[in-house]
PDB file of C-alpha atoms and ligand atoms in Angstrom:
ATOM      1  CA  UNK A   1     102.144  98.128  31.611  1.00 68.00           C
ATOM      2  CA  UNK A   2     104.590  99.923  29.339  1.00 76.00           C
ATOM      3  CA  UNK A   3     107.969 100.546  30.647  1.00 91.00           C
ATOM      4  CA  UNK A   4     108.953 103.976  32.171  1.00 94.00           C
ATOM      5  CA  UNK A   5     112.550 103.663  31.524  1.00 97.00           C
ATOM      6  CA  UNK A   6     115.076 102.768  28.882  1.00 97.00           C
ATOM      7  CA  UNK A   7     118.468 101.485  29.578  1.00 98.00           C
ATOM      8  CA  UNK A   8     121.609 101.515  27.312  1.00 98.00           C
ATOM      9  CA  UNK A   9     125.247 100.329  27.769  1.00 98.00           C
ATOM     10  CA  UNK A  10     127.997 102.128  26.041  1.00 98.00           C
ATOM     11  CA  UNK A  11     131.108  99.995  26.966  1.00 98.00           C
ATOM     12  CA  UNK A  12     131.904 100.553  30.784  1.00 98.00           C
ATOM     13  CA  UNK A  13     129.174 103.041  31.100  1.00 98.00           C
ATOM     14  CA  UNK A  14     125.436 102.326  31.715  1.00 98.00           C
ATOM     15  CA  UNK A  15     122.764 104.862  30.922  1.00 98.00           C
ATOM     16  CA  UNK A  16     119.202 104.889  32.688  1.00 98.00           C
ATOM     17  CA  UNK A  17     116.572 107.208  30.964  1.00 98.00           C
ATOM     18  CA  UNK A  18     113.300 107.999  32.685  1.00 98.00           C
ATOM     19  CA  UNK A  19     110.658 108.298  30.074  1.00 97.00           C
ATOM     20  CA  UNK A  20     107.068 108.638  31.384  1.00 98.00           C
ATOM     21  CA  UNK A  21     106.471 112.209  30.076  1.00 97.00           C
ATOM     22  CA  UNK A  22     102.592 111.818  30.691  1.00 97.00           C
ATOM     23  CA  UNK A  23     103.286 111.827  34.276  1.00 98.00           C
ATOM     24  CA  UNK A  24     106.320 113.947  34.108  1.00 98.00           C
ATOM     25  CA  UNK A  25     108.483 111.040  35.121  1.00 98.00           C
ATOM     26  CA  UNK A  26     106.996 111.083  38.669  1.00 98.00           C
ATOM     27  CA  UNK A  27     108.800 108.561  40.917  1.00 98.00           C
ATOM     28  CA  UNK A  28     105.941 106.048  41.012  1.00 98.00           C
ATOM     29  CA  UNK A  29     106.786 102.422  42.442  1.00 98.00           C
ATOM     30  CA  UNK A  30     106.917 100.917  39.053  1.00 98.00           C
ATOM     31  CA  UNK A  31     109.320 103.465  37.690  1.00 98.00           C
ATOM     32  CA  UNK A  32     111.618 103.216  40.715  1.00 98.00           C
ATOM     33  CA  UNK A  33     111.497  99.312  40.456  1.00 98.00           C
ATOM     34  CA  UNK A  34     112.788  99.625  36.804  1.00 98.00           C
ATOM     35  CA  UNK A  35     115.526 102.003  37.884  1.00 98.00           C
ATOM     36  CA  UNK A  36     116.548  99.685  40.793  1.00 98.00           C
ATOM     37  CA  UNK A  37     116.592  96.673  38.444  1.00 98.00           C
ATOM     38  CA  UNK A  38     118.658  98.645  35.970  1.00 98.00           C
ATOM     39  CA  UNK A  39     121.214  99.629  38.781  1.00 98.00           C
ATOM     40  CA  UNK A  40     121.305  96.061  39.864  1.00 98.00           C
ATOM     41  CA  UNK A  41     121.942  94.780  36.426  1.00 98.00           C
ATOM     42  CA  UNK A  42     124.880  97.506  35.941  1.00 98.00           C
ATOM     43  CA  UNK A  43     126.248  96.274  39.122  1.00 98.00           C
ATOM     44  CA  UNK A  44     126.154  92.781  38.136  1.00 98.00           C
ATOM     45  CA  UNK A  45     127.862  93.516  34.665  1.00 98.00           C
ATOM     46  CA  UNK A  46     130.388  95.465  36.768  1.00 98.00           C
ATOM     47  CA  UNK A  47     129.920  98.608  34.911  1.00 98.00           C
ATOM     48  CA  UNK A  48     132.011 101.463  35.956  1.00 98.00           C
ATOM     49  CA  UNK A  49     129.667 104.359  35.681  1.00 98.00           C
ATOM     50  CA  UNK A  50     125.917 105.028  35.653  1.00 98.00           C
ATOM     51  CA  UNK A  51     124.279 107.947  34.149  1.00 98.00           C
ATOM     52  CA  UNK A  52     120.784 108.754  35.146  1.00 98.00           C
ATOM     53  CA  UNK A  53     118.864 111.252  32.924  1.00 98.00           C
ATOM     54  CA  UNK A  54     115.365 111.922  31.396  1.00 98.00           C
ATOM     55  CA  UNK A  55     114.338 111.678  27.827  1.00 97.00           C
ATOM     56  CA  UNK A  56     116.293 114.314  25.526  1.00 97.00           C
ATOM     57  CA  UNK A  57     114.817 117.644  25.628  1.00 96.00           C
ATOM     58  CA  UNK A  58     112.403 116.675  28.774  1.00 97.00           C
ATOM     59  CA  UNK A  59     110.860 119.849  30.274  1.00 97.00           C
ATOM     60  CA  UNK A  60     110.756 118.012  33.470  1.00 98.00           C
ATOM     61  CA  UNK A  61     113.414 115.587  34.820  1.00 98.00           C
ATOM     62  CA  UNK A  62     111.002 114.283  37.363  1.00 98.00           C
ATOM     63  CA  UNK A  63     108.081 115.583  39.236  1.00 98.00           C
ATOM     64  CA  UNK A  64     109.293 113.863  42.337  1.00 98.00           C
ATOM     65  CA  UNK A  65     107.377 111.422  44.519  1.00 98.00           C
ATOM     66  CA  UNK A  66     104.161 110.082  42.892  1.00 98.00           C
ATOM     67  CA  UNK A  67     101.666 111.971  44.954  1.00 97.00           C
ATOM     68  CA  UNK A  68      99.061 109.609  44.040  1.00 96.00           C
ATOM     69  CA  UNK A  69     100.809 106.902  45.738  1.00 97.00           C
ATOM     70  CA  UNK A  70     101.118 108.829  49.078  1.00 96.00           C
ATOM     71  CA  UNK A  71      98.752 107.817  51.918  1.00 94.00           C
ATOM     72  CA  UNK A  72      96.186 110.626  52.707  1.00 91.00           C
ATOM     73  CA  UNK A  73      96.701 110.325  56.611  1.00 89.00           C
ATOM     74  CA  UNK A  74      97.674 108.069  59.603  1.00 89.00           C
ATOM     75  CA  UNK A  75     100.729 106.437  57.995  1.00 93.00           C
ATOM     76  CA  UNK A  76     104.163 107.722  57.542  1.00 95.00           C
ATOM     77  CA  UNK A  77     104.267 108.737  53.903  1.00 95.00           C
ATOM     78  CA  UNK A  78     108.187 108.366  53.618  1.00 96.00           C
ATOM     79  CA  UNK A  79     108.896 105.297  55.692  1.00 94.00           C
ATOM     80  CA  UNK A  80     111.795 102.906  55.247  1.00 95.00           C
ATOM     81  CA  UNK A  81     109.905 100.705  52.561  1.00 95.00           C
ATOM     82  CA  UNK A  82     108.814 103.753  50.362  1.00 96.00           C
ATOM     83  CA  UNK A  83     109.833 103.527  46.823  1.00 97.00           C
ATOM     84  CA  UNK A  84     111.734 106.901  47.006  1.00 97.00           C
ATOM     85  CA  UNK A  85     113.430 105.594  50.032  1.00 97.00           C
ATOM     86  CA  UNK A  86     114.634 102.650  48.316  1.00 96.00           C
ATOM     87  CA  UNK A  87     115.812 104.509  45.303  1.00 98.00           C
ATOM     88  CA  UNK A  88     117.898 106.977  47.073  1.00 98.00           C
ATOM     89  CA  UNK A  89     119.442 103.988  49.202  1.00 98.00           C
ATOM     90  CA  UNK A  90     120.228 101.894  46.073  1.00 98.00           C
ATOM     91  CA  UNK A  91     121.911 105.154  44.335  1.00 98.00           C
ATOM     92  CA  UNK A  92     123.992 105.636  47.349  1.00 98.00           C
ATOM     93  CA  UNK A  93     124.899 101.832  47.608  1.00 97.00           C
ATOM     94  CA  UNK A  94     125.457 101.408  44.038  1.00 98.00           C
ATOM     95  CA  UNK A  95     129.143 100.211  43.790  1.00 97.00           C
ATOM     96  CA  UNK A  96     129.973 102.630  40.901  1.00 98.00           C
ATOM     97  CA  UNK A  97     129.533 106.435  40.722  1.00 98.00           C
ATOM     98  CA  UNK A  98     126.017 107.576  39.470  1.00 98.00           C
ATOM     99  CA  UNK A  99     126.051 110.809  37.236  1.00 99.00           C
ATOM    100  CA  UNK A 100     122.770 112.716  37.171  1.00 99.00           C
ATOM    101  CA  UNK A 101     122.418 114.287  33.698  1.00 98.00           C
ATOM    102  CA  UNK A 102     119.744 116.784  34.084  1.00 98.00           C
ATOM    103  CA  UNK A 103     117.328 118.679  31.569  1.00 98.00           C
ATOM    104  CA  UNK A 104     114.011 120.280  32.762  1.00 98.00           C
ATOM    105  CA  UNK A 105     112.800 120.868  36.380  1.00 98.00           C
ATOM    106  CA  UNK A 106     113.775 118.649  39.364  1.00 98.00           C
ATOM    107  CA  UNK A 107     110.849 118.539  41.937  1.00 98.00           C
ATOM    108  CA  UNK A 108     110.622 117.353  45.618  1.00 98.00           C
ATOM    109  CA  UNK A 109     111.895 113.630  46.184  1.00 98.00           C
ATOM    110  CA  UNK A 110     113.607 113.867  42.694  1.00 98.00           C
ATOM    111  CA  UNK A 111     115.917 116.674  44.161  1.00 98.00           C
ATOM    112  CA  UNK A 112     116.710 114.320  46.833  1.00 98.00           C
ATOM    113  CA  UNK A 113     117.337 111.516  44.310  1.00 98.00           C
ATOM    114  CA  UNK A 114     119.529 113.736  42.274  1.00 98.00           C
ATOM    115  CA  UNK A 115     121.441 115.048  45.373  1.00 98.00           C
ATOM    116  CA  UNK A 116     122.080 111.402  46.315  1.00 98.00           C
ATOM    117  CA  UNK A 117     123.988 110.898  43.080  1.00 98.00           C
ATOM    118  CA  UNK A 118     127.606 111.222  43.044  1.00 98.00           C
ATOM    119  CA  UNK A 119     127.817 113.934  40.330  1.00 98.00           C
ATOM    120  CA  UNK A 120     125.439 116.223  38.902  1.00 98.00           C
ATOM    121  CA  UNK A 121     125.755 117.934  35.382  1.00 99.00           C
ATOM    122  CA  UNK A 122     122.718 120.307  34.416  1.00 98.00           C
ATOM    123  CA  UNK A 123     121.634 122.098  31.223  1.00 98.00           C
ATOM    124  CA  UNK A 124     121.167 125.924  32.191  1.00 98.00           C
ATOM    125  CA  UNK A 125     117.420 125.737  32.255  1.00 98.00           C
ATOM    126  CA  UNK A 126     117.338 123.207  35.180  1.00 98.00           C
ATOM    127  CA  UNK A 127     115.562 124.040  38.345  1.00 98.00           C
ATOM    128  CA  UNK A 128     115.568 122.394  41.655  1.00 98.00           C
ATOM    129  CA  UNK A 129     112.704 122.662  44.202  1.00 98.00           C
ATOM    130  CA  UNK A 130     112.397 120.970  47.567  1.00 98.00           C
ATOM    131  CA  UNK A 131     108.540 120.880  47.959  1.00 98.00           C
ATOM    132  CA  UNK A 132     107.456 119.154  51.321  1.00 98.00           C
ATOM    133  CA  UNK A 133     105.985 122.517  52.606  1.00 98.00           C
ATOM    134  CA  UNK A 134     104.070 122.914  49.394  1.00 97.00           C
ATOM    135  CA  UNK A 135     101.876 119.848  50.195  1.00 97.00           C
ATOM    136  CA  UNK A 136     102.125 119.748  54.024  1.00 97.00           C
ATOM    137  CA  UNK A 137     104.554 116.657  53.819  1.00 96.00           C
ATOM    138  CA  UNK A 138     106.681 115.706  56.708  1.00 95.00           C
ATOM    139  CA  UNK A 139     109.950 114.990  55.176  1.00 97.00           C
ATOM    140  CA  UNK A 140     111.940 112.200  56.453  1.00 96.00           C
ATOM    141  CA  UNK A 141     115.261 112.357  58.697  1.00 95.00           C
ATOM    142  CA  UNK A 142     117.540 110.554  56.163  1.00 95.00           C
ATOM    143  CA  UNK A 143     116.018 112.845  53.323  1.00 97.00           C
ATOM    144  CA  UNK A 144     116.966 115.908  55.243  1.00 97.00           C
ATOM    145  CA  UNK A 145     120.402 114.697  55.747  1.00 96.00           C
ATOM    146  CA  UNK A 146     120.768 114.137  52.078  1.00 97.00           C
ATOM    147  CA  UNK A 147     119.870 117.965  51.649  1.00 97.00           C
ATOM    148  CA  UNK A 148     122.185 118.899  54.232  1.00 97.00           C
ATOM    149  CA  UNK A 149     124.960 117.068  52.594  1.00 97.00           C
ATOM    150  CA  UNK A 150     124.183 118.959  49.353  1.00 97.00           C
ATOM    151  CA  UNK A 151     123.826 122.403  50.433  1.00 98.00           C
ATOM    152  CA  UNK A 152     124.417 124.693  53.435  1.00 98.00           C
ATOM    153  CA  UNK A 153     121.742 124.651  56.351  1.00 98.00           C
ATOM    154  CA  UNK A 154     120.794 128.089  55.282  1.00 98.00           C
ATOM    155  CA  UNK A 155     120.195 127.375  51.636  1.00 98.00           C
ATOM    156  CA  UNK A 156     118.370 124.091  52.889  1.00 98.00           C
ATOM    157  CA  UNK A 157     116.225 126.212  55.066  1.00 98.00           C
ATOM    158  CA  UNK A 158     115.490 128.616  52.199  1.00 98.00           C
ATOM    159  CA  UNK A 159     114.469 125.833  49.929  1.00 98.00           C
ATOM    160  CA  UNK A 160     112.502 123.736  52.294  1.00 98.00           C
ATOM    161  CA  UNK A 161     110.496 126.746  53.622  1.00 98.00           C
ATOM    162  CA  UNK A 162     109.721 128.550  50.417  1.00 98.00           C
ATOM    163  CA  UNK A 163     109.418 125.313  48.212  1.00 98.00           C
ATOM    164  CA  UNK A 164     110.521 127.601  45.286  1.00 98.00           C
ATOM    165  CA  UNK A 165     112.808 126.418  42.493  1.00 98.00           C
ATOM    166  CA  UNK A 166     116.261 127.588  42.333  1.00 98.00           C
ATOM    167  CA  UNK A 167     118.290 127.913  39.241  1.00 98.00           C
ATOM    168  CA  UNK A 168     121.092 125.418  38.069  1.00 98.00           C
ATOM    169  CA  UNK A 169     123.383 128.465  37.685  1.00 98.00           C
ATOM    170  CA  UNK A 170     122.661 129.422  41.487  1.00 98.00           C
ATOM    171  CA  UNK A 171     122.958 125.594  42.507  1.00 98.00           C
ATOM    172  CA  UNK A 172     126.383 125.603  40.842  1.00 98.00           C
ATOM    173  CA  UNK A 173     127.485 128.612  42.396  1.00 98.00           C
ATOM    174  CA  UNK A 174     126.601 127.334  45.730  1.00 98.00           C
ATOM    175  CA  UNK A 175     128.438 124.011  45.148  1.00 98.00           C
ATOM    176  CA  UNK A 176     125.384 121.869  45.054  1.00 98.00           C
ATOM    177  CA  UNK A 177     126.072 120.671  41.533  1.00 98.00           C
ATOM    178  CA  UNK A 178     129.235 119.901  39.538  1.00 98.00           C
ATOM    179  CA  UNK A 179     128.672 121.691  36.104  1.00 98.00           C
ATOM    180  CA  UNK A 180     126.206 123.749  34.060  1.00 98.00           C
ATOM    181  CA  UNK A 181     126.481 122.697  30.498  1.00 98.00           C
ATOM    182  CA  UNK A 182     124.593 123.876  27.343  1.00 98.00           C
ATOM    183  CA  UNK A 183     121.854 121.346  26.357  1.00 97.00           C
ATOM    184  CA  UNK A 184     123.512 120.879  23.004  1.00 97.00           C
ATOM    185  CA  UNK A 185     126.755 119.659  24.787  1.00 98.00           C
ATOM    186  CA  UNK A 186     125.252 118.093  27.642  1.00 98.00           C
ATOM    187  CA  UNK A 187     125.341 114.314  26.579  1.00 98.00           C
ATOM    188  CA  UNK A 188     128.883 114.578  25.087  1.00 98.00           C
ATOM    189  CA  UNK A 189     130.144 116.402  28.148  1.00 98.00           C
ATOM    190  CA  UNK A 190     128.630 113.943  30.662  1.00 98.00           C
ATOM    191  CA  UNK A 191     129.760 110.978  28.414  1.00 98.00           C
ATOM    192  CA  UNK A 192     133.345 112.283  28.699  1.00 98.00           C
ATOM    193  CA  UNK A 193     133.272 112.817  32.212  1.00 98.00           C
ATOM    194  CA  UNK A 194     132.054 109.286  32.821  1.00 98.00           C
ATOM    195  CA  UNK A 195     134.634 108.116  30.403  1.00 98.00           C
ATOM    196  CA  UNK A 196     137.370 109.791  32.755  1.00 98.00           C
ATOM    197  CA  UNK A 197     135.960 108.034  35.816  1.00 98.00           C
ATOM    198  CA  UNK A 198     135.720 104.742  33.902  1.00 98.00           C
ATOM    199  CA  UNK A 199     139.489 104.707  32.966  1.00 98.00           C
ATOM    200  CA  UNK A 200     140.486 104.866  36.697  1.00 98.00           C
ATOM    201  CA  UNK A 201     140.589 101.858  39.391  1.00 97.00           C
ATOM    202  CA  UNK A 202     136.937 100.801  40.073  1.00 97.00           C
ATOM    203  CA  UNK A 203     137.915  99.153  43.274  1.00 97.00           C
ATOM    204  CA  UNK A 204     139.383 102.145  44.755  1.00 97.00           C
ATOM    205  CA  UNK A 205     136.490 104.305  43.627  1.00 97.00           C
ATOM    206  CA  UNK A 206     134.055 101.843  45.006  1.00 97.00           C
ATOM    207  CA  UNK A 207     135.763 102.050  48.469  1.00 97.00           C
ATOM    208  CA  UNK A 208     135.987 105.729  48.404  1.00 97.00           C
ATOM    209  CA  UNK A 209     132.242 106.087  47.264  1.00 97.00           C
ATOM    210  CA  UNK A 210     131.450 103.788  50.428  1.00 96.00           C
ATOM    211  CA  UNK A 211     133.649 105.735  52.711  1.00 96.00           C
ATOM    212  CA  UNK A 212     132.106 109.001  51.871  1.00 96.00           C
ATOM    213  CA  UNK A 213     128.582 107.549  52.210  1.00 96.00           C
ATOM    214  CA  UNK A 214     129.373 106.179  55.753  1.00 95.00           C
ATOM    215  CA  UNK A 215     131.258 109.621  56.702  1.00 95.00           C
ATOM    216  CA  UNK A 216     128.276 111.677  55.263  1.00 94.00           C
ATOM    217  CA  UNK A 217     125.756 109.772  57.333  1.00 91.00           C
ATOM    218  CA  UNK A 218     127.906 109.857  60.511  1.00 89.00           C
ATOM    219  CA  UNK A 219     125.777 112.485  62.110  1.00 87.00           C
ATOM    220  CA  UNK A 220     125.409 111.757  66.097  1.00 89.00           C
ATOM    221  CA  UNK A 221     121.607 111.458  67.009  1.00 91.00           C
ATOM    222  CA  UNK A 222     120.302 110.188  70.448  1.00 93.00           C
ATOM    223  CA  UNK A 223     117.466 107.615  70.578  1.00 93.00           C
ATOM    224  CA  UNK A 224     115.434 110.341  72.261  1.00 94.00           C
ATOM    225  CA  UNK A 225     116.303 112.855  69.317  1.00 94.00           C
ATOM    226  CA  UNK A 226     115.185 110.140  66.873  1.00 94.00           C
ATOM    227  CA  UNK A 227     111.790 109.508  68.839  1.00 94.00           C
ATOM    228  CA  UNK A 228     111.233 113.214  69.233  1.00 95.00           C
ATOM    229  CA  UNK A 229     111.377 113.677  65.573  1.00 95.00           C
ATOM    230  CA  UNK A 230     109.387 110.801  64.864  1.00 95.00           C
ATOM    231  CA  UNK A 231     106.708 112.085  67.095  1.00 94.00           C
ATOM    232  CA  UNK A 232     106.695 115.433  65.387  1.00 96.00           C
ATOM    233  CA  UNK A 233     106.547 113.944  61.994  1.00 95.00           C
ATOM    234  CA  UNK A 234     103.426 111.937  63.149  1.00 95.00           C
ATOM    235  CA  UNK A 235     101.761 114.877  64.218  1.00 95.00           C
ATOM    236  CA  UNK A 236     102.458 116.394  60.872  1.00 95.00           C
ATOM    237  CA  UNK A 237     101.124 113.186  58.706  1.00 95.00           C
ATOM    238  CA  UNK A 238      98.148 112.876  61.210  1.00 96.00           C
ATOM    239  CA  UNK A 239      97.152 116.572  60.520  1.00 96.00           C
ATOM    240  CA  UNK A 240      94.491 118.369  58.605  1.00 97.00           C
ATOM    241  CA  UNK A 241      97.167 120.097  56.493  1.00 97.00           C
ATOM    242  CA  UNK A 242      98.880 116.919  55.288  1.00 97.00           C
ATOM    243  CA  UNK A 243      95.614 115.500  54.134  1.00 97.00           C
ATOM    244  CA  UNK A 244      94.681 118.788  52.503  1.00 97.00           C
ATOM    245  CA  UNK A 245      97.911 119.119  50.749  1.00 97.00           C
ATOM    246  CA  UNK A 246      97.594 115.729  49.012  1.00 97.00           C
ATOM    247  CA  UNK A 247      93.786 116.186  48.249  1.00 97.00           C
ATOM    248  CA  UNK A 248      94.675 119.636  46.711  1.00 97.00           C
ATOM    249  CA  UNK A 249      97.079 118.167  44.449  1.00 97.00           C
ATOM    250  CA  UNK A 250      94.647 115.357  43.238  1.00 97.00           C
ATOM    251  CA  UNK A 251      91.891 117.962  42.850  1.00 97.00           C
ATOM    252  CA  UNK A 252      94.190 120.242  40.868  1.00 97.00           C
ATOM    253  CA  UNK A 253      93.708 123.043  43.327  1.00 98.00           C
ATOM    254  CA  UNK A 254      95.718 125.275  45.675  1.00 97.00           C
ATOM    255  CA  UNK A 255      95.878 123.895  49.330  1.00 97.00           C
ATOM    256  CA  UNK A 256      94.219 125.760  52.086  1.00 97.00           C
ATOM    257  CA  UNK A 257      96.589 125.254  55.201  1.00 97.00           C
ATOM    258  CA  UNK A 258      95.295 126.048  58.639  1.00 96.00           C
ATOM    259  CA  UNK A 259      98.240 125.103  60.723  1.00 96.00           C
ATOM    260  CA  UNK A 260      96.634 122.112  62.427  1.00 95.00           C
TER     261      UNK A 260
HETATM  262  C1  LCV B   1     101.980 112.252  40.415  1.00 60.98           C
HETATM  263  C2  LCV B   1     102.057 113.903  38.913  1.00 60.98           C
HETATM  264  C3  LCV B   1     102.974 114.592  39.609  1.00 60.98           C
HETATM  265  C4  LCV B   1     103.482 113.970  40.790  1.00 60.98           C
HETATM  266  N1  LCV B   1     102.894 112.690  41.144  1.00 60.98           N
HETATM  267  O1  LCV B   1     102.247 119.034  34.120  1.00 60.98           O
HETATM  268  O2  LCV B   1     109.190 116.486  48.442  1.00 60.98           O
HETATM  269  S1  LCV B   1     107.701 116.113  48.868  1.00 60.98           S
HETATM  270  O3  LCV B   1     107.776 115.869  50.299  1.00 60.98           O
HETATM  271  O4  LCV B   1     106.921 116.996  48.594  1.00 60.98           O
HETATM  272  C5  LCV B   1     107.602 114.475  48.188  1.00 60.98           C
HETATM  273  C6  LCV B   1     106.596 113.823  48.864  1.00 60.98           C
HETATM  274  C7  LCV B   1     107.428 114.696  46.870  1.00 60.98           C
HETATM  275  O5  LCV B   1     108.116 114.487  45.934  1.00 60.98           O
HETATM  276  O6  LCV B   1     106.094 115.226  46.396  1.00 60.98           O
HETATM  277  C8  LCV B   1     106.027 115.706  44.907  1.00 60.98           C
HETATM  278  C9  LCV B   1     106.537 116.921  44.834  1.00 60.98           C
HETATM  279  N2  LCV B   1     106.270 117.422  43.317  1.00 60.98           N
HETATM  280  C10 LCV B   1     105.896 118.605  42.823  1.00 60.98           C
HETATM  281  O7  LCV B   1     105.572 119.356  43.817  1.00 60.98           O
HETATM  282  C11 LCV B   1     105.849 118.852  41.587  1.00 60.98           C
HETATM  283  C12 LCV B   1     104.247 118.392  41.268  1.00 60.98           C
HETATM  284  N3  LCV B   1     103.969 118.614  39.782  1.00 60.98           N
HETATM  285  C13 LCV B   1     103.996 119.948  39.265  1.00 60.98           C
HETATM  286  O8  LCV B   1     104.149 120.980  39.888  1.00 60.98           O
HETATM  287  C14 LCV B   1     103.674 120.051  37.663  1.00 60.98           C
HETATM  288  O9  LCV B   1     103.236 118.775  37.343  1.00 60.98           O
HETATM  289  C15 LCV B   1     105.000 120.311  37.059  1.00 60.98           C
HETATM  290  C16 LCV B   1     105.660 121.697  37.254  1.00 60.98           C
HETATM  291  C17 LCV B   1     106.135 119.404  37.396  1.00 60.98           C
HETATM  292  C18 LCV B   1     104.755 119.956  35.342  1.00 60.98           C
HETATM  293  O10 LCV B   1     103.726 120.879  35.078  1.00 60.98           O
HETATM  294  P1  LCV B   1     102.988 120.515  33.828  1.00 60.98           P
HETATM  295  O11 LCV B   1     101.841 121.473  33.588  1.00 60.98           O
HETATM  296  O12 LCV B   1     103.829 120.326  32.711  1.00 60.98           O
HETATM  297  P2  LCV B   1     100.716 118.886  34.742  1.00 60.98           P
HETATM  298  O13 LCV B   1     100.808 119.421  36.058  1.00 60.98           O
HETATM  299  O14 LCV B   1      99.798 119.139  33.912  1.00 60.98           O
HETATM  300  O15 LCV B   1     100.923 117.220  35.136  1.00 60.98           O
HETATM  301  C19 LCV B   1     100.857 116.285  34.015  1.00 60.98           C
HETATM  302  C20 LCV B   1     100.445 115.148  34.658  1.00 60.98           C
HETATM  303  O16 LCV B   1     101.450 114.602  35.655  1.00 60.98           O
HETATM  304  C21 LCV B   1     100.850 114.353  36.988  1.00 60.98           C
HETATM  305  C22 LCV B   1      99.709 115.261  36.882  1.00 60.98           C
HETATM  306  O17 LCV B   1      98.786 114.980  37.772  1.00 60.98           O
HETATM  307  C23 LCV B   1      99.171 115.202  35.453  1.00 60.98           C
HETATM  308  O18 LCV B   1      98.459 113.911  35.503  1.00 60.98           O
HETATM  309  P3  LCV B   1      97.152 114.003  34.551  1.00 60.98           P
HETATM  310  O19 LCV B   1      97.454 114.288  33.111  1.00 60.98           O
HETATM  311  O20 LCV B   1      96.567 112.789  34.847  1.00 60.98           O
HETATM  312  O21 LCV B   1      96.144 114.950  35.185  1.00 60.98           O
HETATM  313  N4  LCV B   1     101.832 114.674  37.783  1.00 60.98           N
HETATM  314  C24 LCV B   1     102.633 115.686  37.913  1.00 60.98           C
HETATM  315  N5  LCV B   1     103.527 115.736  39.046  1.00 60.98           N
HETATM  316  N6  LCV B   1     104.423 114.359  41.782  1.00 60.98           N
HETATM  317  N7  LCV B   1     101.504 112.793  39.387  1.00 60.98           N
END
C-alpha cells in the first residue's frame, strides 16, 4: 500500500507530512500507524521538536476519523483501541513538543488531534469543525476533555452542537491556537518557532510537557459518573441516528435524524 505520510529530519526537528489527498488525509488506521511510527522514531532519535503538517497547499489538513472504519452500530466507535485514540495519546505522550502547522480544513477527530498538539500555527484560510453531531457520533470522554482544554465550555458547546467550522482568526482570538501566519511564511515561521524550542533544555521541556498533560487530565470523575456517561454513549451508538449518520456519509447524502 502506498504510504500516506512523509517524514523529514532537519537537525533537531522532525517533520511528519500527511499526504493522502485522495482521502483528504482521513485518519485511517494505516495513516495513523505511519504517524505513530514516525513519532516513535523521532523520540528514539531524541529529536527536540516535531512538526505535524499536511502536503503544502493542502485544501484539507485532515477530514478526521476515517468514517469507513467506524462500526455501524453495537460497538463503541471511539474505544480505547481506536486509531484516533492511539494517535491523540501518542502526541500527548511524545517526549518533545509537537507543533501542528496547518493549511486547509481541520475536521472532527483531526480537530482533537491538532488540539492535542502542544502548539498550533495556522494559515488564515484554515477552519476547525467539531463534527460528532453531524454524523450522530457519541464522542468519547477524553476527547471531550481535549476540546475543553482547548477552548471555553461555551465555545466547545457551540462547535459541538452546530458542527460548523470556525475560522483560524476566531480560533486565535479565542486563544485556541498560537499564531495565524500567511501561507507564504508559514513554513519559515514554524521552523523558526521550532528552532527556538530546540535551543532550550529538552529534559526541562519534556518534564513540563508531562506535568501539563497530567494536570490537564486531572478532572475528578466518580465511577458512577463514568458509568453514566458510558451508558449514555452506548444508547447513542446503538441508536438509529448513529447508524443513519454513518450510512448517509457512505451513500454521500444528508442524514435524516429521528432522535432515536
Ligand atoms: C473517510 C473520507 C472522509 C472521512 N473518512 O472531498 O468527530 S466525529 O465524531 O465526527 C469523528 C468520528 C470524525 O472525525 O468523523 C469524521 C468527521 N469528518 C467530517 O465530517 C468531514 C467529512 N468530509 C467532508 O466533509 C469533505 O470530504 C471535505 C469537506 C473534508 C472535503 O470535501 P471535498 O469535496 O474536497 P470529497 O468529499 O469529495 O471527499 C474526497 C474523498 O475523500 C473521502 C470521500 O469519501 C471521498 O472518497 P471517494 O473519492 O472514494 O468518494 N473522505 C472525505 N472525508 N472523514 N473518507
